[in-house]
Amino acid sequence: MTHQEQNNDEIDVLALAGTLWDGRWLILGVTIMATMLGVIYALMAEPVYRADAMVQVEQKSGGLPGMSEISEMFGSESAAVTEIELIRSRAVMGDTVDSLNLDVEIEPVQVPVIGNFLSRHASYGSDGLAEPWWSSHYAWGGEKLNITRFEVPRTTYGDEYTLQVTDKGWVLYSDNGNEVLSGVAGELADNGSYSLFVQTIKARPKTHFKVIKKDRLSKILELQKSVGASEKGKDSGIIMLSYSDPSPAKAKAVLDHITQTYVRNNVERNSAEASSSLEYLKERLPDVRKDLEEAEAKLNQYQVEAESVNVTAEAQAVLDQIVELEKNISTLQLQKAEIERKFTRSHPNYKAWQAQMAELQERRKELNNRISKLPITQQKVVRLTRDVKVGNEIYLQMLANIQELDIVRAGTVGNVRVVDDAAVNISEPVKPKKILLISVCIFLGTVLSAGVILLRAIFNRGVESAEQIESLGIPVYATVPLSQEQSKLNLLLRKSQVELNKDIHLLAHDNPADLAIEALRGLRTSLHFAMMDAANNILMFSGPSPNVGKSFVSANFAAVFAQSGKRVLVVDGDLRRGAMHEQFNMSNNNGLSEVLSRQADLKDVVTETKVNGLYFISRGSAPPNPSELLMSSGFESFIDSVKSDFDLIIIDTPPILAVTDAAVIGRHAGTSMMVVRFDMNPAKEIELTKSRFEQNGVLIKGAVFNAVEKKARTINYGYYNYDYRSN
């Protein structure tokens, strides 16, 4: 990186910092305002309190020794994520909404904006109600309304009703002010379409409450979003619950009900699994007993017919194996319903069950083949004895399972428990966080105001240095600083209409030592030599756009030139909106337009000002055809008439980019100057102005850089204006 590039980077950084420094008062003002708004909001906002509770998810275990296999079958460990979703389920939230009547929103009508602030700083009487600041229908603090039933037409869900407390009871009004119901506390009021039961009222007569009936499902969804649930630590099984509300009592009640409902549903869910299996076993038990009785009857009958055939040792061994095998097959058959309920056929557990069942059935085929090799009588006895023993084993096993499931169902306590009930810290509300809120307001005020200043600087492409103008091929003859005294004169011109011919509002006359006037004296010196080879003594001032200060430069430069002992004529050539007569405090009745239209003579419109040697011609009345008047022979005759009588004629013209009048006047001027205003005219606009004049045959001699401000972002450009007065 070259030294020049490094220097450019430093200038850019300094210019950026200077831009912010120039806008420091705006940044400070916006920051103070944002801070005040933050403080006001922190004081006025209604505090919100948070209730917290803790729930533990733990592994279930069997109620008695020896029942671990059955307990594991119905109660595996629940993941915290699953339990959190169960807590937020519509079953839990819906029960809470119904039990606490959360679908009915009740809010006392307080003084707008400051009502909550007043209620927090009011004095309360023995009845628990705040003393009113003035007589009204507003609630001042401590008012309570308990509604246990509120039924409205479904089409009016979400509408706002107003309940007014009366001496005898209450009156309910719709949102359009019509009376809907009336009644007393403790009694149901019903008119067929509306039904309202107000259980208790604690408020002064005439107090208003806002009552809204919400849709049950929408309130459940809203409650699901409001309840916070998260696991404390990874795989800890500890779930933290939270719920926030302006009322600490309501926040605690809602969270307590959610935890209690969740624990109760957990117990019922676990108990339901055992009940379902118990019902299945009891349903199968009569069929198993009937099969056992039929097998025993067949065995007894065959033994009678065969006259008590005994089983050989070989047959007994096969019989024992096949009985154990059939018992295992029967056990798998009992598990089939439970497995099909929990798993799909593609699940590994279901496939493992199928493989085990296929293996047992294959083993049963082998044993059946061995039985078929026994003598006929032994085969018959073995098969009948097998049916009896297998049926008996299955029957006894089912009875044992039924007893165990009865004990498991009765002893189910769930696998979750509430470690900490809901509690609310009423000394420290969670909202608003005053320090954080004020800090954010200070930060936002500073950042936003700084951003506005930077954006304004980015989009405002007005030139800020003479180098930018000179880079376009236009030499800068003078840099005129912004004058505070001229700003006061402009304000005086706008606000008051002083008596004509009493005083003039010209900076060169009122404050000749002003820095802006000193800069115009420098322009006088520069133009004195520059105009030596000019075609005539006519000097035109124009500019790209309105409000660049052409009239200020023209009038004050004329005064400065006249103070050097010269005869100077300044002409207001802006026939459309010229207002130079206000600076000289003269009438605008007769002027240039009357001379060009031959309605007045030249000697009648030339007026001597209070500055020695300075004469003035106003624009006169605004003509309908200013461009045509300037292009007429009358204007050329006017120029010929005045240029020999004065040492310098200065003509102020309208902006060239707005109208063509300046180009017409410039054809008659020996010297043409462009007035450019600091931080207003972009370089592209200045370049277009120069091109527009050149297209009309007018050569711009140079530029006057007007209203230059001494700002931090432009200090590096090297423009300094020192106040150097005489002692």
XYZ file of C-alpha atoms in Angstrom:
727
model
C 0.000 0.000 0.000
C 1.427 3.371 -0.987
C 1.706 6.335 1.338
C -1.024 8.146 -0.605
C -3.464 5.216 -0.198
C -2.750 5.057 3.498
C -3.389 8.796 3.762
C -6.694 8.422 1.877
C -7.799 5.688 4.265
C -6.970 7.891 7.239
C -8.951 10.766 5.749
C -11.951 8.496 5.226
C -11.867 7.338 8.838
C -11.461 10.892 10.084
C -14.279 12.063 7.815
C -16.536 9.348 9.225
C -15.683 10.337 12.781
C -16.120 13.973 11.843
C -19.582 13.277 10.440
C -20.624 11.766 13.752
C -19.063 14.662 15.656
C -20.934 17.177 13.498
C -24.178 15.439 14.397
C -23.335 15.135 18.089
C -26.210 17.356 19.176
C -28.710 15.282 17.235
C -27.230 12.092 18.699
C -27.326 13.579 22.194
C -30.888 14.827 21.798
C -32.233 11.569 20.395
C -30.398 9.556 23.064
C -31.820 11.733 25.856
C -35.308 11.443 24.389
C -35.018 7.650 24.032
C -33.738 7.415 27.601
C -36.647 9.472 28.891
C -39.111 7.275 27.010
C -37.444 4.180 28.488
C -37.647 5.602 32.012
C -41.301 6.569 31.551
C -42.174 3.131 30.208
C -40.279 1.409 33.026
C -42.259 3.417 35.586
C -45.635 3.105 33.863
C -45.485 -0.505 32.621
C -47.414 -3.144 34.514
C -45.017 -5.527 36.298
C -45.120 -9.191 35.284
C -44.299 -11.946 37.780
C -43.081 -15.467 37.075
C -43.993 -18.654 38.880
C -41.462 -21.518 38.871
C -41.909 -25.230 39.622
C -39.722 -28.341 39.403
C -40.763 -31.836 38.282
C -38.646 -34.998 38.388
C -39.027 -37.857 35.899
C -37.831 -41.122 37.463
C -37.772 -44.803 36.501
C -40.660 -47.006 37.647
C -40.033 -50.167 39.615
C -42.285 -53.064 40.591
C -44.248 -52.851 43.815
C -43.135 -56.261 45.147
C -40.023 -58.448 44.710
C -40.231 -60.857 41.801
C -42.430 -58.570 39.688
C -39.648 -56.661 37.888
C -40.355 -58.283 34.516
C -44.029 -57.310 34.582
C -43.263 -53.776 35.820
C -40.679 -53.229 33.085
C -43.238 -54.364 30.536
C -45.590 -51.497 31.490
C -43.332 -48.676 32.666
C -40.081 -47.941 30.904
C -38.138 -44.751 31.653
C -39.570 -41.628 29.956
C -37.246 -39.148 28.256
C -37.476 -35.540 29.460
C -38.297 -34.317 25.954
C -41.286 -36.640 25.810
C -42.488 -35.550 29.231
C -42.186 -31.867 28.280
C -44.469 -32.447 25.309
C -46.914 -34.299 27.566
C -46.926 -31.339 29.955
C -47.764 -29.014 27.049
C -50.409 -31.361 25.644
C -53.968 -30.163 25.084
C -55.134 -32.682 27.687
C -53.184 -30.938 30.459
C -53.654 -27.383 29.198
C -57.322 -27.902 28.397
C -58.053 -29.190 31.901
C -56.280 -26.115 33.339
C -58.251 -23.734 31.099
C -61.550 -25.375 32.097
C -60.813 -25.591 35.817
C -59.529 -22.019 36.216
C -61.895 -20.450 33.618
C -58.970 -19.028 31.696
C -61.090 -18.641 28.563
C -62.799 -15.717 30.302
C -60.445 -12.726 30.476
C -61.281 -10.143 33.142
C -59.469 -6.831 33.491
C -60.399 -3.765 35.572
C -60.689 -0.619 33.476
C -57.968 1.739 34.725
C -56.945 5.254 33.774
C -55.315 5.066 30.331
C -51.501 4.882 30.281
C -50.934 5.878 33.917
C -53.609 3.732 35.591
C -51.256 0.964 36.673
C -48.723 3.482 37.971
C -51.399 5.208 40.047
C -52.666 1.913 41.487
C -49.154 0.956 42.637
C -48.686 4.271 44.451
C -52.192 4.691 45.862
C -53.186 4.318 49.499
C -55.440 1.355 50.299
C -58.313 1.302 52.763
C -59.395 -1.408 55.171
C -61.552 -3.008 52.443
C -58.463 -3.654 50.316
C -59.453 -1.100 47.666
C -57.282 1.845 46.648
C -58.545 5.313 47.427
C -59.634 6.975 44.148
C -57.700 9.986 42.941
C -60.962 11.472 41.608
C -64.532 10.317 41.140
C -64.880 8.175 38.025
C -65.724 4.700 36.747
C -62.062 3.690 36.712
C -60.574 0.977 38.913
C -57.851 2.337 41.180
C -56.459 -0.908 42.606
C -57.539 -3.970 44.558
C -60.704 -4.633 42.502
C -61.574 -8.300 41.874
C -64.258 -10.005 39.808
C -64.697 -13.784 39.881
C -66.710 -15.284 36.993
C -67.214 -19.052 36.894
C -69.487 -19.190 33.844
C -69.787 -16.939 30.822
C -71.576 -18.160 27.709
C -72.026 -15.972 24.622
C -72.898 -16.658 20.965
C -69.899 -18.196 19.242
C -69.826 -15.410 16.658
C -69.061 -12.913 19.437
C -66.011 -14.746 20.793
C -63.243 -12.204 21.273
C -65.634 -9.244 21.555
C -65.082 -6.891 24.467
C -67.896 -6.604 27.014
C -68.099 -4.056 29.814
C -69.406 -5.087 33.222
C -70.467 -2.188 35.417
C -70.784 -2.697 39.148
C -74.012 -1.287 40.630
C -75.300 -0.853 44.161
C -77.376 -4.037 43.858
C -75.277 -6.150 41.508
C -73.936 -5.720 38.003
C -74.919 -4.813 34.438
C -73.219 -6.239 31.317
C -72.917 -4.115 28.165
C -71.816 -5.178 24.680
C -69.034 -3.460 22.763
C -71.548 -1.096 21.136
C -72.965 0.012 24.505
C -76.178 -2.041 24.523
C -77.236 -3.727 27.761
C -76.980 -7.522 27.511
C -77.556 -8.892 31.001
C -77.974 -7.758 34.582
C -77.927 -9.633 37.839
C -76.446 -9.988 41.309
C -73.420 -11.816 42.622
C -74.010 -15.480 43.442
C -76.943 -15.962 41.046
C -76.962 -17.151 37.428
C -78.259 -14.677 34.845
C -79.482 -16.207 31.587
C -81.552 -14.776 28.726
C -81.200 -17.667 26.285
C -78.345 -16.229 24.230
C -76.120 -15.050 27.079
C -75.375 -16.687 30.399
C -73.235 -15.213 33.199
C -72.536 -16.344 36.743
C -70.640 -13.817 38.846
C -69.490 -15.574 41.974
C -67.946 -12.622 43.844
C -67.403 -8.889 43.278
C -64.956 -6.658 45.115
C -65.268 -3.140 43.729
C -66.974 0.172 44.299
C -70.235 0.934 42.501
C -69.840 2.348 38.957
C -66.502 0.553 38.533
C -66.040 -0.940 35.049
C -64.473 -4.286 34.158
C -63.506 -5.460 30.691
C -64.716 -9.038 30.054
C -63.773 -11.094 26.967
C -64.891 -14.640 26.126
C -62.107 -16.411 24.216
C -62.329 -19.562 22.140
C -61.278 -22.568 24.234
C -58.848 -23.985 21.678
C -57.199 -20.622 21.024
C -56.746 -20.131 24.756
C -55.209 -23.607 25.058
C -52.749 -22.792 22.258
C -51.955 -19.479 23.906
C -51.306 -21.210 27.224
C -49.048 -23.761 25.505
C -46.868 -20.918 24.214
C -46.836 -19.134 27.575
C -45.718 -22.091 29.690
C -41.959 -22.548 29.676
C -40.542 -26.079 30.134
C -36.917 -27.158 29.885
C -34.687 -29.925 31.202
C -32.141 -28.810 33.792
C -28.920 -30.413 32.691
C -28.491 -33.189 30.170
C -30.289 -36.465 30.986
C -30.972 -35.226 34.519
C -34.682 -35.994 34.419
C -35.362 -32.628 36.124
C -37.865 -30.409 34.309
C -38.169 -26.709 35.171
C -41.583 -25.138 34.530
C -42.423 -21.430 34.457
C -45.423 -19.218 33.771
C -45.619 -15.403 33.825
C -48.597 -13.164 34.531
C -49.224 -9.678 35.969
C -51.070 -11.359 38.866
C -48.731 -13.403 41.110
C -51.668 -15.395 42.500
C -52.883 -16.337 39.022
C -49.386 -17.324 37.885
C -49.004 -19.654 40.893
C -52.498 -21.124 40.525
C -52.026 -21.877 36.805
C -48.644 -23.545 37.258
C -49.791 -25.563 40.280
C -52.797 -26.865 38.373
C -50.613 -27.800 35.376
C -48.194 -29.834 37.518
C -50.991 -31.556 39.452
C -52.880 -32.436 36.274
C -49.710 -33.752 34.648
C -48.864 -35.997 37.629
C -52.445 -37.303 37.808
C -52.514 -38.063 34.080
C -49.157 -39.843 34.388
C -50.513 -42.143 37.110
C -53.686 -42.829 35.148
C -51.689 -43.547 31.984
C -49.416 -46.052 33.723
C -52.338 -47.691 35.506
C -54.242 -47.946 32.222
C -51.494 -50.134 30.741
C -51.800 -52.676 33.548
C -55.610 -52.523 33.393
C -55.582 -53.239 29.665
C -53.420 -56.365 30.123
C -55.466 -57.489 33.128
C -58.678 -57.222 31.142
C -57.171 -59.321 28.340
C -56.078 -62.083 30.767
C -59.463 -62.206 32.489
C -61.137 -62.485 29.114
C -58.969 -65.476 28.137
C -59.130 -67.257 31.510
C -62.584 -68.957 31.055
C -61.537 -70.392 27.691
C -58.307 -71.797 29.154
C -60.203 -73.352 32.053
C -62.750 -74.891 29.718
C -59.953 -76.390 27.564
C -58.324 -77.804 30.714
C -61.541 -79.441 31.879
C -62.123 -81.016 28.450
C -58.549 -82.378 28.379
C -58.951 -83.909 31.851
C -62.238 -85.514 30.868
C -60.709 -87.062 27.733
C -57.753 -88.448 29.713
C -59.990 -90.001 32.367
C -62.247 -91.502 29.765
C -59.320 -93.081 27.875
C -57.808 -94.487 31.064
C -61.133 -96.120 31.883
C -61.428 -97.582 28.428
C -57.814 -98.785 28.360
C -58.029 -99.981 31.946
C -55.389 -97.604 33.416
C -52.494 -97.578 30.967
C -49.261 -96.375 32.621
C -46.724 -94.112 30.879
C -43.324 -95.638 30.273
C -40.085 -93.901 31.261
C -39.332 -92.972 27.646
C -42.795 -91.513 27.129
C -42.524 -89.613 30.453
C -39.302 -87.911 29.317
C -40.890 -86.797 26.056
C -43.987 -85.684 27.949
C -41.995 -83.449 30.339
C -40.200 -81.789 27.436
C -43.320 -81.173 25.442
C -45.185 -79.759 28.470
C -42.398 -77.230 29.103
C -42.335 -76.407 25.415
C -46.087 -75.843 25.212
C -45.944 -73.609 28.309
C -43.339 -71.421 26.631
C -45.380 -71.266 23.455
C -48.438 -70.275 25.455
C -46.482 -67.540 27.224
C -45.382 -66.154 23.872
C -48.975 -66.237 22.673
C -50.005 -64.119 25.675
C -47.254 -61.619 24.895
C -48.295 -61.357 21.257
C -51.175 -58.943 21.906
C -48.953 -56.641 23.986
C -46.160 -56.657 21.375
C -48.556 -55.968 18.498
C -49.984 -53.050 20.472
C -46.593 -51.463 21.067
C -44.598 -52.341 17.936
C -45.102 -52.674 14.195
C -44.384 -55.892 12.333
C -41.115 -54.451 11.029
C -39.833 -53.579 14.501
C -36.825 -55.620 15.762
C -38.738 -56.626 18.912
C -41.587 -58.053 16.864
C -39.171 -59.903 14.579
C -37.368 -61.336 17.608
C -40.695 -62.615 18.925
C -41.424 -64.252 15.558
C -38.018 -65.929 15.507
C -38.503 -67.274 19.039
C -41.977 -68.574 18.216
C -40.700 -70.285 15.036
C -37.928 -71.955 17.002
C -40.371 -73.302 19.613
C -42.747 -74.569 16.954
C -39.883 -76.357 15.197
C -38.964 -77.989 18.490
C -42.588 -79.055 18.948
C -42.525 -80.814 15.558
C -39.475 -82.806 16.596
C -41.136 -83.926 19.829
C -44.304 -84.864 17.949
C -42.214 -87.079 15.660
C -40.737 -88.796 18.700
C -44.217 -89.380 20.104
C -45.375 -90.896 16.824
C -42.708 -93.650 17.214
C -44.174 -94.819 20.528
C -46.772 -97.586 20.725
C -50.317 -96.553 19.917
C -51.503 -96.737 23.507
C -48.522 -94.730 24.730
C -49.059 -92.106 22.022
C -52.646 -91.646 23.098
C -51.783 -91.415 26.774
C -48.895 -88.975 26.165
C -51.022 -86.640 24.029
C -53.923 -86.623 26.493
C -51.607 -86.178 29.468
C -49.790 -83.407 27.617
C -53.038 -81.504 27.033
C -53.953 -81.785 30.710
C -50.569 -80.679 32.052
C -50.116 -77.848 29.554
C -53.616 -76.548 30.221
C -53.021 -76.720 33.953
C -49.696 -74.870 33.690
C -51.216 -72.151 31.528
C -54.197 -71.800 33.830
C -52.036 -71.465 36.949
C -49.692 -69.000 35.187
C -52.616 -66.809 34.100
C -54.007 -66.792 37.635
C -50.620 -65.717 38.963
C -50.312 -62.964 36.326
C -53.800 -61.688 37.136
C -52.920 -61.413 40.815
C -49.621 -59.660 40.044
C -51.308 -57.200 37.657
C -53.929 -56.416 40.279
C -51.147 -55.514 42.688
C -49.260 -53.480 40.042
C -52.404 -51.541 39.119
C -53.264 -50.818 42.728
C -49.712 -49.779 43.559
C -49.105 -47.513 40.531
C -47.709 -44.130 41.617
C -46.391 -42.877 38.256
C -42.848 -42.153 37.260
C -42.979 -38.370 37.840
C -43.265 -36.306 40.984
C -43.383 -32.633 41.865
C -40.167 -31.650 43.615
C -41.013 -27.945 44.095
C -44.510 -26.515 43.973
C -45.069 -23.263 42.101
C -43.624 -20.207 43.838
C -43.532 -16.509 42.857
C -40.939 -13.940 43.849
C -43.176 -10.870 44.231
C -40.233 -8.643 45.187
C -38.598 -8.972 41.765
C -40.858 -8.957 38.685
C -39.451 -10.447 35.487
C -40.804 -7.583 33.392
C -39.983 -4.835 32.869
C -36.260 -5.141 33.612
C -35.738 -1.456 34.262
C -31.945 -1.274 34.084
C -31.824 -3.412 30.944
C -34.700 -1.474 29.353
C -33.064 1.903 29.961
C -29.709 0.590 28.729
C -31.338 -0.714 25.533
C -33.075 2.638 24.992
C -29.765 4.491 25.393
C -28.086 2.090 22.976
C -30.889 2.259 20.404
C -31.126 6.043 20.640
C -27.401 6.407 20.055
C -27.181 3.811 17.276
C -30.308 4.944 15.408
C -29.404 8.631 15.508
C -25.846 7.861 14.417
C -27.237 5.647 11.646
C -29.530 8.434 10.439
C -26.607 10.859 10.352
C -24.422 8.421 8.423
C -27.217 7.555 5.983
C -27.908 11.226 5.430
C -24.224 11.784 4.778
C -24.133 8.833 2.370
C -27.160 9.926 0.337
C -26.296 13.642 0.462
C -23.706 13.885 -2.286
C -23.250 17.667 -2.124
C -19.694 18.916 -2.653
C -17.772 19.724 0.511
C -14.470 21.002 -0.873
C -13.231 23.375 -3.522
C -11.083 20.567 -4.940
C -14.232 18.717 -5.935
C -15.422 21.732 -7.925
C -12.037 22.423 -9.495
C -11.747 18.782 -10.551
C -14.653 19.547 -12.915
C -12.631 22.249 -14.654
C -14.210 25.204 -12.827
C -11.825 27.399 -10.805
C -13.074 28.501 -7.404
C -12.603 32.268 -7.000
C -13.901 32.549 -3.446
C -14.912 30.385 -0.529
C -17.637 32.179 1.405
C -18.230 30.818 4.926
C -21.713 30.427 6.338
C -22.693 33.604 8.175
C -24.746 33.404 11.348
C -25.540 37.113 11.047
C -27.038 36.526 7.604
C -29.159 33.735 9.051
C -30.565 36.249 11.547
C -31.283 38.708 8.742
C -33.087 35.985 6.757
C -35.186 35.196 9.811
C -36.038 38.862 10.176
C -37.089 39.041 6.531
C -39.377 36.051 6.936
C -41.000 37.088 10.210
C -41.492 40.844 9.857
C -42.394 43.421 7.276
C -40.569 46.609 8.230
C -41.418 50.005 6.879
C -40.092 50.663 3.393
C -37.008 52.864 2.915
C -36.237 52.844 6.650
C -33.442 50.291 6.780
C -31.809 47.692 4.569
C -31.117 44.054 5.435
C -27.729 43.702 3.792
C -24.895 41.943 5.580
C -22.225 44.106 3.923
C -23.990 47.180 5.365
C -24.974 45.828 8.792
C -21.803 43.870 9.583
C -19.017 44.691 7.116
C -16.446 42.807 9.233
C -18.245 39.476 8.886
C -16.100 36.647 7.540
C -18.473 36.142 4.614
C -17.997 39.788 3.573
C -14.237 39.429 3.901
C -14.445 36.459 1.524
C -16.412 38.618 -0.959
C -13.692 41.257 -0.733
C -11.287 38.519 -1.805
C -13.640 37.780 -4.708
C -13.563 41.493 -5.606
C -9.793 41.388 -5.866
C -9.823 38.217 -7.948
C -12.492 39.446 -10.359
C -10.816 42.847 -10.722
C -7.985 41.194 -12.619
C -10.100 38.472 -14.216
C -12.470 41.011 -15.831
C -9.769 43.134 -17.392
C -10.024 41.270 -20.690
C -13.817 40.741 -20.485
C -16.066 41.856 -23.332
C -17.979 44.260 -21.086
C -18.499 45.212 -17.473
C -21.546 43.014 -16.944
C -21.179 40.289 -14.302
C -23.789 37.534 -14.032
C -24.291 35.280 -10.998
C -26.240 32.054 -11.523
C -26.377 28.580 -10.028
C -27.567 25.023 -10.514
C -30.609 25.100 -8.227
C -32.629 27.424 -5.997
C -31.471 28.421 -2.487
C -27.754 28.309 -3.273
C -27.325 31.993 -2.234
C -27.110 33.758 -5.613
C -29.010 36.811 -4.402
C -26.907 36.995 -1.237
C -23.665 36.887 -3.221
C -24.923 39.331 -5.874
C -26.222 41.977 -3.454
C -23.358 41.839 -0.985
C -20.662 41.644 -3.670
C -22.229 44.712 -5.291
C -22.088 46.532 -1.955
C -18.461 45.516 -1.406
C -17.521 46.677 -4.912
C -19.369 49.967 -4.412
C -17.518 50.564 -1.145
C -14.293 50.697 -3.168
C -15.510 53.938 -4.754
C -17.126 52.489 -7.874
C -20.559 53.058 -9.360
C -22.325 49.687 -9.269
C -25.755 48.659 -10.522
C -27.255 45.420 -9.248
C -30.194 44.050 -11.242
C -32.638 41.404 -10.030
C -32.847 39.359 -13.229
C -35.059 36.651 -11.738
C -38.367 37.800 -13.232
C -40.212 34.833 -11.758
C -39.353 34.668 -8.052
C -36.775 37.402 -7.483
C -36.797 38.840 -3.933
C -33.666 40.954 -3.815
C -35.792 44.055 -3.148
C -36.432 42.710 0.342
C -32.712 42.923 1.157
C -32.676 46.574 0.089
C -36.079 47.170 1.731
C -37.522 48.672 -1.451
C -40.722 48.442 -3.392
C -41.187 45.927 -6.176
C -43.791 47.887 -8.115
C -41.583 49.130 -10.961
C -38.611 47.147 -12.117
C -36.931 45.289 -14.940
C -40.104 43.649 -16.250
C -41.762 47.077 -16.673
C -38.715 48.411 -18.545
C -38.610 45.409 -20.895
C -42.351 45.617 -21.546
C -42.022 49.407 -22.066
C -44.346 50.247 -19.219
C -41.711 52.351 -17.438
C -38.583 54.317 -18.278
C -35.129 53.238 -17.159
C -34.564 56.351 -15.070
C -37.769 55.600 -13.126
C -36.689 52.102 -11.999
C -33.029 52.773 -11.102
C -33.001 53.430 -7.359
C -30.072 54.557 -5.240
C -29.522 52.482 -2.110
C -28.132 53.526 1.270
C -24.762 52.215 0.194
C -22.866 55.015 -1.556
C -22.375 54.256 -5.216
C -24.746 51.282 -5.249
C -27.906 51.391 -7.386
C -30.632 48.769 -7.666
C -33.272 47.657 -10.192
C -35.889 45.239 -8.864
C -37.522 42.569 -10.977
C -40.864 44.359 -11.001
C -44.136 42.518 -11.300
C -43.911 38.879 -12.397
C -44.657 38.767 -16.163
C -46.411 35.834 -17.853
C -43.572 35.510 -20.421
C -40.212 36.176 -18.683
C -38.075 34.222 -21.180
C -39.594 36.072 -24.139
C -38.966 39.452 -22.490
C -35.304 38.601 -21.907
C -34.892 37.440 -25.523
C -36.507 40.571 -26.905
C -34.634 43.577 -28.274
C -35.733 45.492 -25.217
C -33.297 43.629 -22.989
C -30.412 44.268 -25.387
C -31.353 47.950 -25.420
C -31.453 47.909 -21.631
C -27.923 46.484 -21.489
C -26.613 49.085 -23.915
C -28.192 51.860 -21.888
C -26.735 50.966 -18.502
C -23.276 49.547 -19.178
C -21.792 52.947 -19.979
C -23.236 54.646 -16.887
C -21.772 52.270 -14.288
C -18.407 50.743 -13.562
C -19.988 47.327 -12.928
C -23.421 45.848 -13.604
C -24.269 42.744 -11.593
C -27.251 40.672 -12.706
C -28.751 38.011 -10.428
C -30.424 35.229 -12.460
C -32.626 32.199 -11.752
C -31.080 28.677 -11.622
C -30.082 27.355 -15.017
C -31.314 23.811 -14.374
C -34.794 25.162 -13.641
C -35.304 27.677 -16.473
C -33.317 29.022 -19.445
C -33.367 32.684 -18.355
C -29.778 32.541 -17.082
C -28.521 31.289 -20.461
C -30.263 34.194 -22.232
C -28.779 36.768 -19.836
C -25.374 35.100 -19.965
C -25.128 35.807 -23.715
C -24.959 39.541 -22.861
C -22.637 39.234 -19.851
C -18.900 39.658 -20.191
C -18.255 37.505 -17.125
C -20.437 34.670 -15.800
C -19.996 33.145 -12.345
C -21.605 30.067 -10.824
C -22.657 29.995 -7.150
C -22.358 26.541 -5.564
C -23.641 25.860 -2.058
C -21.709 23.718 0.385
C -23.164 20.215 1.011
C -26.115 20.927 -1.310
C -25.102 20.682 -4.956
C -23.674 17.309 -6.098
C -20.711 17.240 -8.457
C -22.916 15.760 -11.210
C -25.289 18.697 -10.900
C -22.429 21.211 -11.146
C -21.054 19.434 -14.200
C -24.502 19.484 -15.832
C -24.812 23.221 -15.074
C -21.506 23.939 -16.774
C -22.538 21.816 -19.778
C -25.909 23.592 -20.026
C -24.225 27.012 -20.160
C -21.678 25.840 -22.736
C -24.462 24.485 -24.938
C -25.895 28.023 -25.004
C -22.555 29.654 -25.743
C -21.935 30.947 -22.220
C -18.505 30.405 -20.663
C -18.440 30.021 -16.887
C -15.478 32.023 -15.633
C -15.400 30.434 -12.194
C -17.382 29.480 -9.128
C -18.165 30.953 -5.722
C -18.270 28.247 -3.050
C -20.976 29.606 -0.759
C -22.137 28.858 2.810
C -19.128 26.734 3.652
C -19.440 25.313 7.173
C -16.508 24.497 9.392
C -17.316 20.897 10.202
C -15.231 18.137 11.681
C -15.583 15.957 8.600
C -14.275 18.726 6.296
C -11.500 20.127 8.476
C -9.002 17.934 6.646
C -9.663 19.738 3.385
C -7.670 22.704 4.642
C -10.227 25.522 4.622
C -9.758 27.923 7.485
C -11.450 31.252 8.098
C -9.933 33.423 10.780
C -11.657 36.384 12.360
C -9.051 39.158 12.180
C -10.618 42.430 13.364
C -9.012 45.771 14.057
C -8.250 46.717 17.643
